[in-house]
JSON list of C-alpha atoms in Angstrom, two decimals:
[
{"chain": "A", "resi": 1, "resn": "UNK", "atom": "CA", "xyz": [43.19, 228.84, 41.56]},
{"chain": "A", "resi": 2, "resn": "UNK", "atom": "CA", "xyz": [39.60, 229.87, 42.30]},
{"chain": "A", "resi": 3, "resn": "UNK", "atom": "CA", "xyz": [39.09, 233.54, 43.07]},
{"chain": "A", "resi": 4, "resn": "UNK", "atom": "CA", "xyz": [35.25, 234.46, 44.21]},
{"chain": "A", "resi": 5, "resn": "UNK", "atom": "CA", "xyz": [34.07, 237.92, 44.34]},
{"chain": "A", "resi": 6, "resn": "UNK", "atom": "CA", "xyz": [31.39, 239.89, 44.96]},
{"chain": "A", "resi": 7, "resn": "UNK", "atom": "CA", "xyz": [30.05, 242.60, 42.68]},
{"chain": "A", "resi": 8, "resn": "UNK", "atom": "CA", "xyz": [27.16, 245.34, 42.61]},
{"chain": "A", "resi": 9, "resn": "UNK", "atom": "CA", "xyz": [24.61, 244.80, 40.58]},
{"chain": "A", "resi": 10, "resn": "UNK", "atom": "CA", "xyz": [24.79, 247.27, 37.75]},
{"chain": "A", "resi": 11, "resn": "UNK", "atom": "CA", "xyz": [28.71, 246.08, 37.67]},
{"chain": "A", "resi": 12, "resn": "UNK", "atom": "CA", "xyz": [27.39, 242.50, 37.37]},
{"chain": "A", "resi": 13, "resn": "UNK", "atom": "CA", "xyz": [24.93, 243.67, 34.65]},
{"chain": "A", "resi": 14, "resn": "UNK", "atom": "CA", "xyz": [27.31, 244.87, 32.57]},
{"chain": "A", "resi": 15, "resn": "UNK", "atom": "CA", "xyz": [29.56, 241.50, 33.12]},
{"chain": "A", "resi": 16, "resn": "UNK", "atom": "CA", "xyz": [26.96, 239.74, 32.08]},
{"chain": "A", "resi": 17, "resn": "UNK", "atom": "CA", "xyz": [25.86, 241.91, 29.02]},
{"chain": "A", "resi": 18, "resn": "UNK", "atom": "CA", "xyz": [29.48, 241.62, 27.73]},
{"chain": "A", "resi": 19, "resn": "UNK", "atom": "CA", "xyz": [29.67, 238.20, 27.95]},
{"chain": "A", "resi": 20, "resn": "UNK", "atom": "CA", "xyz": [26.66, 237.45, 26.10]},
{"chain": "A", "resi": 21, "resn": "UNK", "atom": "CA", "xyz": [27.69, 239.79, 23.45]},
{"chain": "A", "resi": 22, "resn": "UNK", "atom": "CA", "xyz": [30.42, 237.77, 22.86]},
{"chain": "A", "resi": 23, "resn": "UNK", "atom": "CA", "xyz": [28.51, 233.86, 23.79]},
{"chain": "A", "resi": 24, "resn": "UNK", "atom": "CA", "xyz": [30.81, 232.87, 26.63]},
{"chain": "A", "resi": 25, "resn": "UNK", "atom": "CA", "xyz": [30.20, 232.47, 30.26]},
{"chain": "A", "resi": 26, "resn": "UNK", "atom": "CA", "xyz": [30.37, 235.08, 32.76]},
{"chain": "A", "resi": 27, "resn": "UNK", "atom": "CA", "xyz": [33.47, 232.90, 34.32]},
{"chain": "A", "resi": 28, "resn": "UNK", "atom": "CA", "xyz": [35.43, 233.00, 30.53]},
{"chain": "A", "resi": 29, "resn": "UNK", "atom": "CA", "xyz": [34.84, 236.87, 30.20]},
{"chain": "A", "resi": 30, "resn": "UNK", "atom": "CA", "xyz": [36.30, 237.88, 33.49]},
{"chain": "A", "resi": 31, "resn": "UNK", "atom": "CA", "xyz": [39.36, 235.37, 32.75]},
{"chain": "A", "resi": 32, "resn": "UNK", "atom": "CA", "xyz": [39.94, 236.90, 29.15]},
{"chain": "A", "resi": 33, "resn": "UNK", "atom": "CA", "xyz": [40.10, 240.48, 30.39]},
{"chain": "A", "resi": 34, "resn": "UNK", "atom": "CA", "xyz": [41.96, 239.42, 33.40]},
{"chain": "A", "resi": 35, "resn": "UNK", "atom": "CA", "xyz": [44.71, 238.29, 30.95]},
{"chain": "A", "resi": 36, "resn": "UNK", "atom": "CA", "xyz": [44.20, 240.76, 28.61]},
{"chain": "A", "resi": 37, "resn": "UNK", "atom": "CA", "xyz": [45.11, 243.21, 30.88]},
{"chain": "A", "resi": 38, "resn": "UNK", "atom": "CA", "xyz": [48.06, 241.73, 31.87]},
{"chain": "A", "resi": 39, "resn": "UNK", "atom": "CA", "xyz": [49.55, 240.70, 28.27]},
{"chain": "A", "resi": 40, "resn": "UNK", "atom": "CA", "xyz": [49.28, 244.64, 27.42]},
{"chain": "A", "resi": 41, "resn": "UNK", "atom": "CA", "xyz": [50.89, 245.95, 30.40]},
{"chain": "A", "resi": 42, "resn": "UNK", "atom": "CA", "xyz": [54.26, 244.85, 32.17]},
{"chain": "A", "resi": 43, "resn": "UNK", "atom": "CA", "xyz": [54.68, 244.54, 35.32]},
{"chain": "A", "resi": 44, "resn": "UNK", "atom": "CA", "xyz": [57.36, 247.09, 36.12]},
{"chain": "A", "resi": 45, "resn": "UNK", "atom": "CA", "xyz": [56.16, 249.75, 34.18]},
{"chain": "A", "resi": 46, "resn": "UNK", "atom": "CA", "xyz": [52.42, 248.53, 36.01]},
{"chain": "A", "resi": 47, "resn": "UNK", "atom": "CA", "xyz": [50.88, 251.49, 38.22]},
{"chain": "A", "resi": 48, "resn": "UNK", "atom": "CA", "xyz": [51.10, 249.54, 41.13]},
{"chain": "A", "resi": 49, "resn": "UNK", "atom": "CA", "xyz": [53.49, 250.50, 43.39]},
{"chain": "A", "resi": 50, "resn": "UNK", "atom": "CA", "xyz": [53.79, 248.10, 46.43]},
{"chain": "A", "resi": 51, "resn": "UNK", "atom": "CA", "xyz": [55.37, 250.62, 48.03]},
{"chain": "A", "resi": 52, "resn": "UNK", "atom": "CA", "xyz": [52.12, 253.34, 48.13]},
{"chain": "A", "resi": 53, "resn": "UNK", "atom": "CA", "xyz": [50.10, 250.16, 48.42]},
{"chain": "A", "resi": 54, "resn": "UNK", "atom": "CA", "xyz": [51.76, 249.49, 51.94]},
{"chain": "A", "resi": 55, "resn": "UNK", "atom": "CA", "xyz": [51.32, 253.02, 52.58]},
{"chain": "A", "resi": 56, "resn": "UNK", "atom": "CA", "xyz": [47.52, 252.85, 51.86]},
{"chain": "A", "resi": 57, "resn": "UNK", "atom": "CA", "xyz": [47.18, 249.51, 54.16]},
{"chain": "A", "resi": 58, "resn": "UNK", "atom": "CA", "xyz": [49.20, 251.50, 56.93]},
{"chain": "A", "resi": 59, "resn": "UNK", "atom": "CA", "xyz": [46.87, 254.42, 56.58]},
{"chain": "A", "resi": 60, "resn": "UNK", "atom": "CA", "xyz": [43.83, 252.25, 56.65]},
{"chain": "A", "resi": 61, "resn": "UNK", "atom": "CA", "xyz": [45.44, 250.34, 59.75]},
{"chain": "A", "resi": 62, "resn": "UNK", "atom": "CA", "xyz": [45.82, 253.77, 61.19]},
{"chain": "A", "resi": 63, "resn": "UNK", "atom": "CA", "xyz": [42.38, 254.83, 60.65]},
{"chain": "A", "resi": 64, "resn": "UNK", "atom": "CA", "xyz": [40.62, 251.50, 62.09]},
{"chain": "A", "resi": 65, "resn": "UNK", "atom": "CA", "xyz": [43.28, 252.16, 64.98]},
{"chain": "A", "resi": 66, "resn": "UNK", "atom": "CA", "xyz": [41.82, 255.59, 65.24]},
{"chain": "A", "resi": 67, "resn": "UNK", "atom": "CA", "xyz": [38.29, 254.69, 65.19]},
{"chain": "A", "resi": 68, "resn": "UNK", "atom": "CA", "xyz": [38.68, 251.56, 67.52]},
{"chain": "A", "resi": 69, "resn": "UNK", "atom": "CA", "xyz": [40.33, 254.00, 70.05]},
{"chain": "A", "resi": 70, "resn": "UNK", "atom": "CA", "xyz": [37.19, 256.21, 70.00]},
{"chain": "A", "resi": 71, "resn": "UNK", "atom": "CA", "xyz": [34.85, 253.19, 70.34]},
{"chain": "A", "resi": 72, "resn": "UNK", "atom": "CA", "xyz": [36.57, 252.16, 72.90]},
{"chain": "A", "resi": 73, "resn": "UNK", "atom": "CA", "xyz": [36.22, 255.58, 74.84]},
{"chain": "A", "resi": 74, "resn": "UNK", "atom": "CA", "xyz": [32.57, 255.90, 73.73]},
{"chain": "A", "resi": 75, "resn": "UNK", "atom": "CA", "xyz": [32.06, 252.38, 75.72]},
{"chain": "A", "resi": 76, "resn": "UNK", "atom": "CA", "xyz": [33.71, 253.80, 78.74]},
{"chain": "A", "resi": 77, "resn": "UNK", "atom": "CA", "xyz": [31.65, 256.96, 78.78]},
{"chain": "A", "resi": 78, "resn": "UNK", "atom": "CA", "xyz": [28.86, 254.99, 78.08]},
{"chain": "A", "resi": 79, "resn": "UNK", "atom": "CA", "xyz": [29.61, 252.94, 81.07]},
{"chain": "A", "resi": 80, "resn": "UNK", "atom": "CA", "xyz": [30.07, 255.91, 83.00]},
{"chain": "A", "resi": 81, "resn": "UNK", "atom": "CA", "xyz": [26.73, 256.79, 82.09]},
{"chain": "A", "resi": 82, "resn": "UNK", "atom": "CA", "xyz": [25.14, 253.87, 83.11]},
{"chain": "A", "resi": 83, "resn": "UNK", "atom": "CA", "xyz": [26.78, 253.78, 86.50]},
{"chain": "A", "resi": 84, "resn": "UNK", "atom": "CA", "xyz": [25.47, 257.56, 86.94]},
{"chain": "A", "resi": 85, "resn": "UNK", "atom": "CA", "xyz": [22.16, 256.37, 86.25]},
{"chain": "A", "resi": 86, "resn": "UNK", "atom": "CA", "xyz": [22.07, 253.53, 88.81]},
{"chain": "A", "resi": 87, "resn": "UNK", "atom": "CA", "xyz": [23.57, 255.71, 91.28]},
{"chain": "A", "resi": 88, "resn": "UNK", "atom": "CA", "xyz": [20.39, 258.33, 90.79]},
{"chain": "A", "resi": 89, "resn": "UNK", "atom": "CA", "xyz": [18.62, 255.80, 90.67]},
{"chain": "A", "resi": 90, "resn": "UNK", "atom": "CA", "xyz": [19.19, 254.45, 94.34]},
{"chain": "A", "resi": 91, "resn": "UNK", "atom": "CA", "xyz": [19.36, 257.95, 95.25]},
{"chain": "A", "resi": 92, "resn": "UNK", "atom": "CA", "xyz": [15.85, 258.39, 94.25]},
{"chain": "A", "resi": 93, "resn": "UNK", "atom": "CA", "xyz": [14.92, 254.98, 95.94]},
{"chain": "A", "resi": 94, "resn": "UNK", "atom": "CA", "xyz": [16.15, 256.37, 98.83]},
{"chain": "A", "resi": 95, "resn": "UNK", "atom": "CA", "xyz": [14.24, 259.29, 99.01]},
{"chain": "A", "resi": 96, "resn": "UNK", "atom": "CA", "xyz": [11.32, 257.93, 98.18]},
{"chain": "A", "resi": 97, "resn": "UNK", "atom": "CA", "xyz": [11.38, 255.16, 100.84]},
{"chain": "A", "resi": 98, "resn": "UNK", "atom": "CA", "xyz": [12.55, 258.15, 103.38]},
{"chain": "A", "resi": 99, "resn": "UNK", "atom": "CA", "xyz": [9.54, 260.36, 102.26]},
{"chain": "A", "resi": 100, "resn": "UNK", "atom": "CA", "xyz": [7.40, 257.13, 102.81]},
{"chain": "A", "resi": 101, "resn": "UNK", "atom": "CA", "xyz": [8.64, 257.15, 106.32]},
{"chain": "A", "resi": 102, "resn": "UNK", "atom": "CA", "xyz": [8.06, 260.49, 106.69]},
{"chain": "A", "resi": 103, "resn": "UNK", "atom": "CA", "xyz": [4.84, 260.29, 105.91]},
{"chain": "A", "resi": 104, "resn": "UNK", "atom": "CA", "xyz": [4.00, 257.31, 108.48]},
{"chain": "A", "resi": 105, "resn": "UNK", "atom": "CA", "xyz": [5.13, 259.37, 111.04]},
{"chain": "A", "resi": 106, "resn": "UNK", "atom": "CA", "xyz": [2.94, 262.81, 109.52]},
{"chain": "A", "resi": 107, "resn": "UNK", "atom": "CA", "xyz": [0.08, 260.04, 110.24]},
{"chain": "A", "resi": 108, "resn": "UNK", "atom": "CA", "xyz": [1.04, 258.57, 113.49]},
{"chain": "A", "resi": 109, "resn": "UNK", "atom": "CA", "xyz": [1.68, 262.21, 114.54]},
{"chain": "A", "resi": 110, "resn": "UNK", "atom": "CA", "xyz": [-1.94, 263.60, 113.22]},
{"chain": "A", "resi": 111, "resn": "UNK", "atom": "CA", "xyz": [-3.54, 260.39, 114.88]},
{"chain": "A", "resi": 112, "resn": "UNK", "atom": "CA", "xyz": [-1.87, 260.74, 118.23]},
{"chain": "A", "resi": 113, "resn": "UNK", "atom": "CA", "xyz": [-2.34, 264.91, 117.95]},
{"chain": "A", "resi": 114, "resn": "UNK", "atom": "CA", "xyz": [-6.41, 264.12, 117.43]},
{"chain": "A", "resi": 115, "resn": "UNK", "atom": "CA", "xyz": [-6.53, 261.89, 119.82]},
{"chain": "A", "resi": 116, "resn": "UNK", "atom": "CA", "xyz": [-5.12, 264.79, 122.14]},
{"chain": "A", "resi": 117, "resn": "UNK", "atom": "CA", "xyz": [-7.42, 267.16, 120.88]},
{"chain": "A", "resi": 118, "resn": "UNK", "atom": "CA", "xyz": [-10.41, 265.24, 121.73]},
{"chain": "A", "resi": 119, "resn": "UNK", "atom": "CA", "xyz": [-9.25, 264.36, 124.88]},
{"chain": "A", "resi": 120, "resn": "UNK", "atom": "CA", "xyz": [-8.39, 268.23, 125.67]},
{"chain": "A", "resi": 121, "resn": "UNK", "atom": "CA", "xyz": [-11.87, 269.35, 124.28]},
{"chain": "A", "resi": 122, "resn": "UNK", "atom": "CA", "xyz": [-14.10, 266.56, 126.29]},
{"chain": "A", "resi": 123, "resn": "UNK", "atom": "CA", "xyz": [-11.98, 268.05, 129.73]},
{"chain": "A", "resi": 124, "resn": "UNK", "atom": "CA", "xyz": [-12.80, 271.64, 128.56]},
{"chain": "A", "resi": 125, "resn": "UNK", "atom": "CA", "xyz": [-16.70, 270.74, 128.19]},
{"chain": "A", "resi": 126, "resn": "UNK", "atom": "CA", "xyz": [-16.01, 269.32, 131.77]},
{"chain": "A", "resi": 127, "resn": "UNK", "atom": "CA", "xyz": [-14.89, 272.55, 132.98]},
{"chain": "A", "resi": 128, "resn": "UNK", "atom": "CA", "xyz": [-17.27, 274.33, 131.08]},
{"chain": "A", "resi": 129, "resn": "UNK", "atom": "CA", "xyz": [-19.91, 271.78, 132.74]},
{"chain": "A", "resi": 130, "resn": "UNK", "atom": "CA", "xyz": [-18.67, 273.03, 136.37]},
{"chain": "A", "resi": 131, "resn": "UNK", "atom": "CA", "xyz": [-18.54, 276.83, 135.90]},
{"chain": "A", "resi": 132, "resn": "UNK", "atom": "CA", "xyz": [-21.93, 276.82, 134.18]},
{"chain": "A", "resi": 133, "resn": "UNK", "atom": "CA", "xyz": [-22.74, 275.12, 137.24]},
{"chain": "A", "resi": 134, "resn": "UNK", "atom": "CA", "xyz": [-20.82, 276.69, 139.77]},
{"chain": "A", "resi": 135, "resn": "UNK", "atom": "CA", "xyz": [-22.42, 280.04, 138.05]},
{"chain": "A", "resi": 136, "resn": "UNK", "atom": "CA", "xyz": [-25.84, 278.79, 138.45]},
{"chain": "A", "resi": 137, "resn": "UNK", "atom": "CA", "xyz": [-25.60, 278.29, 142.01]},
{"chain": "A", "resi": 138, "resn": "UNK", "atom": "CA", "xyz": [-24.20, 282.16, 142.79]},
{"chain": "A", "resi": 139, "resn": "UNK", "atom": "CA", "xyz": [-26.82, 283.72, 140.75]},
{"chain": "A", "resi": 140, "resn": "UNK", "atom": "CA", "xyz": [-29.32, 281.30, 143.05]},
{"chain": "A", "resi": 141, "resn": "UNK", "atom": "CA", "xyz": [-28.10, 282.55, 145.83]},
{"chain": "A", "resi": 142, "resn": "UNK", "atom": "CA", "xyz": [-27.74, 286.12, 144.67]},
{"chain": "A", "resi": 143, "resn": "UNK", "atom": "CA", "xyz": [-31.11, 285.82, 143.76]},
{"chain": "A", "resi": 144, "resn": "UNK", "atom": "CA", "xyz": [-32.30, 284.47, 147.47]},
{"chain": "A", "resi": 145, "resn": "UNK", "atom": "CA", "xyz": [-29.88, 287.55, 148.43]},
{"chain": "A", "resi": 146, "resn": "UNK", "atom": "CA", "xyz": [-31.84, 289.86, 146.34]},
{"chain": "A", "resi": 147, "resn": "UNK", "atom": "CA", "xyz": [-35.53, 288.40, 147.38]},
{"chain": "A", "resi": 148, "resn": "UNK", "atom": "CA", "xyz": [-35.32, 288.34, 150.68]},
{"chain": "A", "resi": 149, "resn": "UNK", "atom": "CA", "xyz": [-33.24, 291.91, 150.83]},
{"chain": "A", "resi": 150, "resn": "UNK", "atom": "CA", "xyz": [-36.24, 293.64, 148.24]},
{"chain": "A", "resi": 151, "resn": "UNK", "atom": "CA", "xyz": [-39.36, 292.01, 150.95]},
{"chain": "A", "resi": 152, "resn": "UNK", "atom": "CA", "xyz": [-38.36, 294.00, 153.87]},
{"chain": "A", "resi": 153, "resn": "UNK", "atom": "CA", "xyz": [-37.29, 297.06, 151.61]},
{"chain": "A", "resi": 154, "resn": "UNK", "atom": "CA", "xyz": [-40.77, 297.31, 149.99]},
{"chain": "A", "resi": 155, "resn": "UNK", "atom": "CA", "xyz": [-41.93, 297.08, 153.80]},
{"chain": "A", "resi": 156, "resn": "UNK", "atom": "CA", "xyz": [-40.20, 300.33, 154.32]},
{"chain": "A", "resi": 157, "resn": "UNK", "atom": "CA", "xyz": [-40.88, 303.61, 153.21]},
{"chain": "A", "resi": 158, "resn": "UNK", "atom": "CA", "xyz": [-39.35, 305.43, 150.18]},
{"chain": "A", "resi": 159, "resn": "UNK", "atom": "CA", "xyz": [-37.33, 307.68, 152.71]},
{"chain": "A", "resi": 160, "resn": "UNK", "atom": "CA", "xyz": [-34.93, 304.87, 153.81]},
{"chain": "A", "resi": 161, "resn": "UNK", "atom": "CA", "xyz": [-33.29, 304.53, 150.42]},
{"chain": "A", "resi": 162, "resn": "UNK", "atom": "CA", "xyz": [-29.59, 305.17, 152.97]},
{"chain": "A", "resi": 163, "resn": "UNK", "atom": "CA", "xyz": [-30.64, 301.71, 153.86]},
{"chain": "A", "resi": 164, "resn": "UNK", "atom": "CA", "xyz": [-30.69, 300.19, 150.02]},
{"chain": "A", "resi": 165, "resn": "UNK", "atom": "CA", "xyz": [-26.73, 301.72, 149.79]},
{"chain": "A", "resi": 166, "resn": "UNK", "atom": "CA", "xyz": [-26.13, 300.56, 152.78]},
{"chain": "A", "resi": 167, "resn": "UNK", "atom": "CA", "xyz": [-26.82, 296.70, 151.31]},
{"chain": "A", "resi": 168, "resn": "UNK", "atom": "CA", "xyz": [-25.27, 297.60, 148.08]},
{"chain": "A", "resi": 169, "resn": "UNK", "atom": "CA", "xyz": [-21.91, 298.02, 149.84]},
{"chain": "A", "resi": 170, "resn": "UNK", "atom": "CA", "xyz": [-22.78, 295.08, 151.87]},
{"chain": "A", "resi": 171, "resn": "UNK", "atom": "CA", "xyz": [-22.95, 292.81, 148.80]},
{"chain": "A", "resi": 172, "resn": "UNK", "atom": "CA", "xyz": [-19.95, 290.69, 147.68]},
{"chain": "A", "resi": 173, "resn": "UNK", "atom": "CA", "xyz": [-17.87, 292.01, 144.89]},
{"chain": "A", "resi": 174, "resn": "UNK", "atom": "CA", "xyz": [-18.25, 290.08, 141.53]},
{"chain": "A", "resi": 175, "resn": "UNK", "atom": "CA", "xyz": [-15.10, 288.21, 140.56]},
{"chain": "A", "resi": 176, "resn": "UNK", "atom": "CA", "xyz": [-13.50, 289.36, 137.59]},
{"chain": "A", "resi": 177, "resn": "UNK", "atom": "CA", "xyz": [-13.08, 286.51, 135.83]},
{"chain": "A", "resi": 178, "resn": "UNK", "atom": "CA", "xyz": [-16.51, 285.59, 135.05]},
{"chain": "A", "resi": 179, "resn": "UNK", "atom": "CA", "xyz": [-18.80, 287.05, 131.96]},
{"chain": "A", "resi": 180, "resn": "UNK", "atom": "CA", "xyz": [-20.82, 289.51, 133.84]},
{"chain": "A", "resi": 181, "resn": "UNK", "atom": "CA", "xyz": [-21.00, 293.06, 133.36]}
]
């Protein structure tokens, strides 16, 4: 029978170390204590009890049971993990690609609303155009009102000032709406 096993190397040191003391081969040494220790002790009165050794292998069994069982749930929470993840994941793809929406429309919004507001402000120069206008031509004809109203006044004596209240009343009323005072 061939038995190969695998030893540490301090262990295997001291194999060897032995074996040289006494000029055989590593092989010889292990066989001769091997022997040895079976020609000084019997097998019934041997410390090996097959009965604690099954005991041992069914503890061992239950341990690798044991630790296989929490593996196992360690790879399911891990799984439940990862599907967490993705599922954040998306969810932040989804608001991202919603906020880029958003933001198209913020822009389509401020385009169309300045569009608007220069369209608003060139009609409110317009109107601004026609009562600057429209102004200009009453205070023209004020004016002409005035003028020709002061001539024959400054034709008059000083005494006739009944007649200057008398136009005053006579004048049109200025509309409230415009800037005068």
């Amino acid at each position: 029978m061939r038995i190969i096993i695998n030893v540490e190397d301090e262990l295997g040191a001291k194999i060897e170390n032995a074996a040289d003391t006494l000029n055989i081969k590593k092989g010889e040494w292990i066989k001769d204590i091997i022997a040895g220790y079976f020609e000084n002790t019997s097998l019934e009165n041997d410390s090996y009890d097959s009965k604690s050794s099954s005991e041992d292998w069914m503890n061992t069994i239950e341990v690798l049971e044991n630790e296989i069982n929490n593996l196992k749930e360690e790879v399911e929470t891990q799984k439940e993990l990862k599907n967490t993840y993705s599922k954040l994941i998306s969810e932040k793809d989804q608001r991202i690609d919603d906020l880029k929406e958003s933001i198209s429309r913020i822009e389509a919004i401020s385009i169309t609303t300045t569009d608007q507001i220069a369209s608003s402000k060139d009609e409110r120069i317009n109107d601004l155009t026609h009562m600057i206008d429209h102004l200009q031509a009453q205070a023209a004809a004020h004016s002409a009102a005035l003028q020709s109203a002061i001539k024959p006044a400054a034709l008059e004596s000083k005494n006739s000032r009944s007649d200057a209240d008398d136009y005053e009343s006579e004048m049109i009323e200025k509309p409230k709406w415009m800037f005068w005072k």
